[in-house]
């Protein structure tokens, strides 16, 4: 999760929402990403999506069974969909997202029994650090908006 936080810092440097993600299999880093939908003009440019694409390329397989995704913010519906389709085995996220999070905050899609894929979900690892990074980012955005 420490690396995911550093990647979130890279997103922040680009004036993107500071979210970072890494994917690990058998203790080896196989994918990483940070938010860049604005920079890349890509609505799917979330940290999780970029990390999943990288891991798929690394493994030369669209199935990421046996892999763990560490991400600094609770995934949105788009990202959890990709997580399901990639067949990730485990998700660990830092901070909850009360506005768009679908792993327990707004909805709890991983707990939905009618879906065909289920994975282990843990949260709270370095939650305070991730939350502070996000709060500071949006505080600066509001300050800038007021000064305009």
mmCIF file of C-alpha atoms in Angstrom:
data_model
loop_
_atom_site.group_PDB
_atom_site.id
_atom_site.type_symbol
_atom_site.label_atom_id
_atom_site.label_comp_id
_atom_site.label_asym_id
_atom_site.label_seq_id
_atom_site.Cartn_x
_atom_site.Cartn_y
_atom_site.Cartn_z
ATOM 1 C CA UNK A 1 0.000 0.000 0.000
ATOM 2 C CA UNK A 2 2.978 2.293 0.534
ATOM 3 C CA UNK A 3 3.764 2.105 -3.188
ATOM 4 C CA UNK A 4 0.118 2.786 -4.029
ATOM 5 C CA UNK A 5 0.291 5.935 -1.878
ATOM 6 C CA UNK A 6 3.435 7.069 -3.700
ATOM 7 C CA UNK A 7 1.633 6.515 -7.010
ATOM 8 C CA UNK A 8 -1.297 8.568 -5.711
ATOM 9 C CA UNK A 9 1.234 11.360 -5.214
ATOM 10 C CA UNK A 10 2.130 11.122 -8.914
ATOM 11 C CA UNK A 11 -1.526 11.577 -9.791
ATOM 12 C CA UNK A 12 -1.653 14.625 -7.548
ATOM 13 C CA UNK A 13 1.393 16.096 -9.312
ATOM 14 C CA UNK A 14 -0.654 15.911 -12.533
ATOM 15 C CA UNK A 15 -3.568 17.650 -10.786
ATOM 16 C CA UNK A 16 -5.520 14.382 -10.853
ATOM 17 C CA UNK A 17 -7.450 12.968 -7.894
ATOM 18 C CA UNK A 18 -4.677 11.252 -5.894
ATOM 19 C CA UNK A 19 -5.421 7.551 -6.169
ATOM 20 C CA UNK A 20 -2.807 4.852 -6.726
ATOM 21 C CA UNK A 21 -3.036 1.097 -7.237
ATOM 22 C CA UNK A 22 -0.709 -1.890 -7.412
ATOM 23 C CA UNK A 23 -1.294 -5.551 -8.228
ATOM 24 C CA UNK A 24 0.787 -8.303 -6.642
ATOM 25 C CA UNK A 25 0.969 -12.012 -7.427
ATOM 26 C CA UNK A 26 3.028 -14.372 -5.284
ATOM 27 C CA UNK A 27 4.804 -11.412 -3.692
ATOM 28 C CA UNK A 28 5.791 -9.914 -7.071
ATOM 29 C CA UNK A 29 4.618 -6.532 -8.356
ATOM 30 C CA UNK A 30 2.950 -7.158 -11.722
ATOM 31 C CA UNK A 31 0.941 -3.985 -12.329
ATOM 32 C CA UNK A 32 0.634 -0.442 -11.110
ATOM 33 C CA UNK A 33 -1.236 2.708 -11.955
ATOM 34 C CA UNK A 34 -2.436 6.079 -10.780
ATOM 35 C CA UNK A 35 -5.389 8.230 -11.726
ATOM 36 C CA UNK A 36 -5.046 10.001 -15.060
ATOM 37 C CA UNK A 37 -8.456 10.352 -16.726
ATOM 38 C CA UNK A 38 -7.975 14.103 -17.271
ATOM 39 C CA UNK A 39 -4.377 13.850 -18.476
ATOM 40 C CA UNK A 40 -5.174 10.946 -20.816
ATOM 41 C CA UNK A 41 -8.632 12.213 -21.852
ATOM 42 C CA UNK A 42 -9.873 8.782 -20.827
ATOM 43 C CA UNK A 43 -12.847 8.306 -18.483
ATOM 44 C CA UNK A 44 -11.567 4.804 -17.723
ATOM 45 C CA UNK A 45 -8.170 6.164 -16.656
ATOM 46 C CA UNK A 46 -8.622 5.216 -13.000
ATOM 47 C CA UNK A 47 -5.671 3.821 -11.066
ATOM 48 C CA UNK A 48 -7.265 0.372 -10.787
ATOM 49 C CA UNK A 49 -7.991 0.135 -14.516
ATOM 50 C CA UNK A 50 -4.435 1.076 -15.444
ATOM 51 C CA UNK A 51 -2.983 -1.418 -12.943
ATOM 52 C CA UNK A 52 -5.293 -4.182 -14.222
ATOM 53 C CA UNK A 53 -4.263 -3.514 -17.840
ATOM 54 C CA UNK A 54 -0.575 -3.577 -16.873
ATOM 55 C CA UNK A 55 -0.955 -6.822 -14.907
ATOM 56 C CA UNK A 56 -2.802 -8.469 -17.793
ATOM 57 C CA UNK A 57 0.006 -7.490 -20.166
ATOM 58 C CA UNK A 58 2.618 -8.714 -17.699
ATOM 59 C CA UNK A 59 0.933 -12.098 -17.278
ATOM 60 C CA UNK A 60 -0.171 -12.219 -20.920
ATOM 61 C CA UNK A 61 -3.620 -13.155 -19.640
ATOM 62 C CA UNK A 62 -6.812 -11.236 -19.000
ATOM 63 C CA UNK A 63 -7.486 -13.400 -15.946
ATOM 64 C CA UNK A 64 -5.667 -12.252 -12.830
ATOM 65 C CA UNK A 65 -6.483 -15.190 -10.592
ATOM 66 C CA UNK A 66 -4.353 -15.404 -7.468
ATOM 67 C CA UNK A 67 -3.625 -11.676 -7.585
ATOM 68 C CA UNK A 68 -4.205 -8.958 -4.997
ATOM 69 C CA UNK A 69 -5.083 -5.361 -5.867
ATOM 70 C CA UNK A 70 -4.032 -2.694 -3.353
ATOM 71 C CA UNK A 71 -5.684 0.674 -3.959
ATOM 72 C CA UNK A 72 -5.759 3.861 -1.921
ATOM 73 C CA UNK A 73 -9.493 4.507 -2.374
ATOM 74 C CA UNK A 74 -12.542 2.246 -2.419
ATOM 75 C CA UNK A 75 -13.306 1.277 -6.037
ATOM 76 C CA UNK A 76 -16.173 2.743 -8.053
ATOM 77 C CA UNK A 77 -18.673 0.664 -10.026
ATOM 78 C CA UNK A 78 -16.548 0.759 -13.206
ATOM 79 C CA UNK A 79 -13.464 -0.449 -11.399
ATOM 80 C CA UNK A 80 -15.183 -3.199 -9.416
ATOM 81 C CA UNK A 81 -16.635 -4.434 -12.707
ATOM 82 C CA UNK A 82 -13.137 -4.714 -14.152
ATOM 83 C CA UNK A 83 -11.933 -6.352 -10.930
ATOM 84 C CA UNK A 84 -14.688 -8.971 -11.258
ATOM 85 C CA UNK A 85 -14.009 -9.611 -14.949
ATOM 86 C CA UNK A 86 -10.270 -9.946 -14.296
ATOM 87 C CA UNK A 87 -11.061 -12.523 -11.582
ATOM 88 C CA UNK A 88 -8.810 -10.877 -9.012
ATOM 89 C CA UNK A 89 -8.719 -12.942 -5.834
ATOM 90 C CA UNK A 90 -8.291 -10.188 -3.298
ATOM 91 C CA UNK A 91 -8.900 -6.454 -2.962
ATOM 92 C CA UNK A 92 -7.336 -4.295 -0.259
ATOM 93 C CA UNK A 93 -8.310 -0.634 -0.186
ATOM 94 C CA UNK A 94 -7.268 2.144 2.160
ATOM 95 C CA UNK A 95 -9.947 4.837 2.405
ATOM 96 C CA UNK A 96 -13.690 4.418 2.013
ATOM 97 C CA UNK A 97 -15.502 6.554 -0.562
ATOM 98 C CA UNK A 98 -18.922 7.623 0.743
ATOM 99 C CA UNK A 99 -19.925 9.115 -2.623
ATOM 100 C CA UNK A 100 -18.975 6.496 -5.220
ATOM 101 C CA UNK A 101 -17.548 3.490 -3.346
ATOM 102 C CA UNK A 102 -19.226 0.179 -4.114
ATOM 103 C CA UNK A 103 -17.412 -2.136 -1.706
ATOM 104 C CA UNK A 104 -19.485 -1.226 1.318
ATOM 105 C CA UNK A 105 -20.039 2.534 1.210
ATOM 106 C CA UNK A 106 -22.779 3.335 -1.341
ATOM 107 C CA UNK A 107 -23.289 -0.296 -2.390
ATOM 108 C CA UNK A 108 -21.527 -3.556 -1.570
ATOM 109 C CA UNK A 109 -21.146 -5.299 -4.919
ATOM 110 C CA UNK A 110 -18.513 -7.831 -3.755
ATOM 111 C CA UNK A 111 -21.076 -9.115 -1.223
ATOM 112 C CA UNK A 112 -23.782 -9.501 -3.884
ATOM 113 C CA UNK A 113 -24.467 -13.253 -3.966
ATOM 114 C CA UNK A 114 -26.167 -13.102 -7.385
ATOM 115 C CA UNK A 115 -22.937 -12.087 -9.109
ATOM 116 C CA UNK A 116 -20.757 -14.831 -10.542
ATOM 117 C CA UNK A 117 -17.416 -13.756 -9.057
ATOM 118 C CA UNK A 118 -16.509 -13.149 -5.440
ATOM 119 C CA UNK A 119 -13.282 -12.017 -3.902
ATOM 120 C CA UNK A 120 -11.819 -11.344 -0.504
ATOM 121 C CA UNK A 121 -12.108 -7.661 0.450
ATOM 122 C CA UNK A 122 -10.175 -5.874 3.196
ATOM 123 C CA UNK A 123 -10.112 -2.175 3.956
ATOM 124 C CA UNK A 124 -8.485 0.321 6.251
ATOM 125 C CA UNK A 125 -4.797 -0.341 5.540
ATOM 126 C CA UNK A 126 -3.170 3.139 5.627
ATOM 127 C CA UNK A 127 -6.653 4.661 5.503
ATOM 128 C CA UNK A 128 -5.645 7.772 7.444
ATOM 129 C CA UNK A 129 -2.737 8.563 5.113
ATOM 130 C CA UNK A 130 -4.894 8.075 2.033
ATOM 131 C CA UNK A 131 -7.765 10.109 3.461
ATOM 132 C CA UNK A 132 -5.433 12.971 4.352
ATOM 133 C CA UNK A 133 -3.993 13.038 0.835
ATOM 134 C CA UNK A 134 -7.476 13.202 -0.667
ATOM 135 C CA UNK A 135 -8.761 15.797 1.816
ATOM 136 C CA UNK A 136 -5.771 18.042 1.189
ATOM 137 C CA UNK A 137 -6.201 17.727 -2.584
ATOM 138 C CA UNK A 138 -9.860 18.762 -2.485
ATOM 139 C CA UNK A 139 -9.190 21.509 0.065
ATOM 140 C CA UNK A 140 -6.665 23.033 -2.342
ATOM 141 C CA UNK A 141 -9.190 22.714 -5.196
ATOM 142 C CA UNK A 142 -11.828 24.580 -3.169
ATOM 143 C CA UNK A 143 -9.337 27.310 -2.207
ATOM 144 C CA UNK A 144 -8.408 27.767 -5.855
ATOM 145 C CA UNK A 145 -12.042 27.893 -6.926
ATOM 146 C CA UNK A 146 -12.800 30.605 -4.331
ATOM 147 C CA UNK A 147 -9.894 32.741 -5.535
ATOM 148 C CA UNK A 148 -11.091 32.771 -9.134
#
